[in-house]
PDB file of C-alpha atoms in Angstrom:
ATOM      1  CA  MET A   7       0.000   0.000   0.000  1.00  0.00           C
ATOM      2  CA  PRO A   8       1.517   3.353  -0.985  1.00  0.00           C
ATOM      3  CA  HIS A   9       2.484   5.740   1.765  1.00  0.00           C
ATOM      4  CA  HIS A  10       0.506   8.982   1.751  1.00  0.00           C
ATOM      5  CA  ASN A  11       2.374  12.096   2.769  1.00  0.00           C
ATOM      6  CA  GLY A  12       0.201  14.891   4.036  1.00  0.00           C
ATOM      7  CA  ASN A  13      -2.734  15.335   6.332  1.00  0.00           C
ATOM      8  CA  SER A  14      -5.923  13.571   5.318  1.00  0.00           C
ATOM      9  CA  SER A  15      -9.391  14.502   6.519  1.00  0.00           C
ATOM     10  CA  GLY A  16      -9.541  11.328   8.608  1.00  0.00           C
ATOM     11  CA  GLU A  17      -6.428  12.340  10.501  1.00  0.00           C
ATOM     12  CA  TYR A  18      -7.915  15.795  11.050  1.00  0.00           C
ATOM     13  CA  TYR A  19     -11.087  14.341  12.569  1.00  0.00           C
ATOM     14  CA  ILE A  20      -9.153  11.996  14.837  1.00  0.00           C
ATOM     15  CA  GLU A  21      -6.895  14.780  16.087  1.00  0.00           C
ATOM     16  CA  ASN A  22      -9.579  17.460  16.562  1.00  0.00           C
ATOM     17  CA  ALA A  23     -12.928  15.730  17.119  1.00  0.00           C
ATOM     18  CA  LEU A  24     -12.912  15.711  20.907  1.00  0.00           C
ATOM     19  CA  ASP A  25     -11.881  19.364  21.192  1.00  0.00           C
ATOM     20  CA  GLU A  26     -14.262  20.689  18.526  1.00  0.00           C
ATOM     21  CA  VAL A  27     -17.480  18.884  19.433  1.00  0.00           C
ATOM     22  CA  GLY A  28     -17.097  18.377  23.166  1.00  0.00           C
ATOM     23  CA  ALA A  29     -18.093  14.722  23.020  1.00  0.00           C
ATOM     24  CA  LYS A  30     -16.477  12.076  25.203  1.00  0.00           C
ATOM     25  CA  ASN A  31     -16.283   9.621  22.306  1.00  0.00           C
ATOM     26  CA  ILE A  32     -14.809  10.342  18.861  1.00  0.00           C
ATOM     27  CA  VAL A  33     -17.361   8.179  17.035  1.00  0.00           C
ATOM     28  CA  THR A  34     -20.277   9.914  18.752  1.00  0.00           C
ATOM     29  CA  GLY A  35     -18.791  13.320  18.047  1.00  0.00           C
ATOM     30  CA  ILE A  36     -18.310  12.608  14.360  1.00  0.00           C
ATOM     31  CA  TYR A  37     -21.754  11.047  13.998  1.00  0.00           C
ATOM     32  CA  LEU A  38     -23.701  13.750  15.812  1.00  0.00           C
ATOM     33  CA  ASP A  39     -21.726  16.853  14.833  1.00  0.00           C
ATOM     34  CA  TYR A  40     -19.843  16.419  11.576  1.00  0.00           C
ATOM     35  CA  ARG A  41     -22.444  14.143   9.944  1.00  0.00           C
ATOM     36  CA  TYR A  42     -25.539  15.743  11.503  1.00  0.00           C
ATOM     37  CA  PHE A  43     -27.178  16.874   8.255  1.00  0.00           C
ATOM     38  CA  ASP A  44     -26.446  13.575   6.545  1.00  0.00           C
ATOM     39  CA  THR A  45     -28.069  11.719   9.437  1.00  0.00           C
ATOM     40  CA  ILE A  46     -31.161  13.959   9.391  1.00  0.00           C
ATOM     41  CA  PHE A  47     -31.458  13.536   5.608  1.00  0.00           C
ATOM     42  CA  GLU A  48     -31.236   9.737   5.864  1.00  0.00           C
ATOM     43  CA  ALA A  49     -33.913   9.672   8.573  1.00  0.00           C
ATOM     44  CA  SER A  50     -36.225  11.871   6.488  1.00  0.00           C
ATOM     45  CA  ILE A  51     -35.761   9.630   3.428  1.00  0.00           C
ATOM     46  CA  LEU A  52     -36.674   6.608   5.569  1.00  0.00           C
ATOM     47  CA  LEU A  53     -39.770   8.397   6.894  1.00  0.00           C
ATOM     48  CA  VAL A  54     -40.922   9.398   3.396  1.00  0.00           C
ATOM     49  CA  THR A  55     -40.341   5.865   2.086  1.00  0.00           C
ATOM     50  CA  VAL A  56     -42.294   4.192   4.883  1.00  0.00           C
ATOM     51  CA  SER A  57     -45.099   6.756   4.557  1.00  0.00           C
ATOM     52  CA  GLY A  58     -45.284   6.138   0.808  1.00  0.00           C
ATOM     53  CA  ILE A  59     -45.422   2.378   1.246  1.00  0.00           C
ATOM     54  CA  LEU A  60     -48.180   2.652   3.847  1.00  0.00           C
ATOM     55  CA  PHE A  61     -50.134   5.080   1.654  1.00  0.00           C
ATOM     56  CA  LEU A  62     -49.860   2.884  -1.448  1.00  0.00           C
ATOM     57  CA  SER A  63     -50.685  -0.311   0.452  1.00  0.00           C
ATOM     58  CA  LYS A  64     -54.109   1.095   1.360  1.00  0.00           C
ATOM     59  CA  PHE A  65     -55.090   1.139  -2.317  1.00  0.00           C
ATOM     60  CA  GLU A  66     -53.837  -2.322  -3.257  1.00  0.00           C
ATOM     61  CA  GLN A  67     -56.580  -4.844  -4.054  1.00  0.00           C
ATOM     62  CA  PHE A  68     -55.938  -8.503  -3.245  1.00  0.00           C
TER      63      PHE A  68
END
């Protein structure tokens, strides 16, 4: 595997996550702070999908 010189975004998050977000756990800090909008978007897509399935299932004839 080639060696990468320089600072990657992953290294940045590992070094600064606890100080920037105030979380006690790096994974929790990244999930709830850095990826907040992504998480909210995924939850809204799930809600819309389930709502659509429930709505369409009311009209299905067996």
